[in-house]
Amino acid sequence: MPFSFGASSQKEIAQALKQSGVKGGFAVHLGATDGSTTAALKPSDSYQVHALATDASALDGLREGIRKAVGSYGTVSADILRGNHLPYIDNMVNLLVSEEGVEVNEAEILRVLSPL
C-alpha cells in the first residue's frame, strides 16, 4: 500500500513517517508553507524531500525556512504546485504528506506514489 498522509506540523510529520514505515526515498509535502515542517520529512540522509507550495508569494519564505532548518538547500527543496497535476513520473514518490485544503485528486496522488 502506498503512503499518503495529511499533516500540518512537525509532530504530525514525525507521526506520518513512523506510521508509514518508509525508511528513505522521495517524500513530497503538498501545500507546504513552513520550511521547518517540510524539513521534518528528512529525518536522515536517506531521504530527498520536495515541497510544493500553493501560494507563489510564500515560496521565498518557504525556501529560506528550509535553508535554516536543514543548513542548506538541495536535498530538501521547494517549488510551486501548478494546477492539479503533480510534477512527478508515475511511481516516483515514496511518501506524500498533504496540508488541508490542497486540491489534488486521489487518482493523481496514487499515480505518483510508488507501490511497496
PDB file of C-alpha atoms in Angstrom, residues 1-4 16 20 27-28 32-33 35 45-46 48 59 72-73 76 81 85 90 93 95 98 102 106-107:
ATOM      1  CA  MET A   1       0.000   0.000   0.000  1.00  0.00           C
ATOM      2  CA  PRO A   2       1.400   3.478  -0.861  1.00  0.00           C
ATOM      3  CA  PHE A   3       1.534   6.109   1.844  1.00  0.00           C
ATOM      4  CA  SER A   4      -0.241   9.445   1.769  1.00  0.00           C
ATOM      5  CA  ALA A  16       3.339  10.101   9.425  1.00  0.00           C
ATOM      6  CA  SER A  20       4.326   4.754   7.040  1.00  0.00           C
ATOM      7  CA  ALA A  27       8.992  12.455   0.039  1.00  0.00           C
ATOM      8  CA  VAL A  28       6.610  15.196  -1.066  1.00  0.00           C
ATOM      9  CA  ALA A  32       3.876  23.494   2.249  1.00  0.00           C
ATOM     10  CA  THR A  33       4.139  26.888   3.936  1.00  0.00           C
ATOM     11  CA  GLY A  35      10.274  25.210   5.818  1.00  0.00           C
ATOM     12  CA  ASP A  45      20.281  11.330   4.605  1.00  0.00           C
ATOM     13  CA  SER A  46      18.293   8.507   3.023  1.00  0.00           C
ATOM     14  CA  GLN A  48      15.093  13.608  -0.546  1.00  0.00           C
ATOM     15  CA  LEU A  59       7.870  30.428  -1.941  1.00  0.00           C
ATOM     16  CA  SER A  72      21.484  24.093   3.052  1.00  0.00           C
ATOM     17  CA  TYR A  73      19.134  23.848   0.109  1.00  0.00           C
ATOM     18  CA  VAL A  76      15.075  19.498   0.620  1.00  0.00           C
ATOM     19  CA  LEU A  81       2.161  23.465  -7.444  1.00  0.00           C
ATOM     20  CA  HIS A  85      -1.104  17.724 -11.880  1.00  0.00           C
ATOM     21  CA  ASP A  90       4.480   7.512 -12.212  1.00  0.00           C
ATOM     22  CA  VAL A  93       7.080   9.194  -4.601  1.00  0.00           C
ATOM     23  CA  LEU A  95       5.721   9.237   0.914  1.00  0.00           C
ATOM     24  CA  SER A  98      -0.583  16.986   2.215  1.00  0.00           C
ATOM     25  CA  VAL A 102      -4.794  21.163  -1.246  1.00  0.00           C
ATOM     26  CA  GLU A 106      -6.790  10.802  -5.312  1.00  0.00           C
ATOM     27  CA  ALA A 107      -6.094   9.279  -8.732  1.00  0.00           C
TER      28      ALA A 107
END
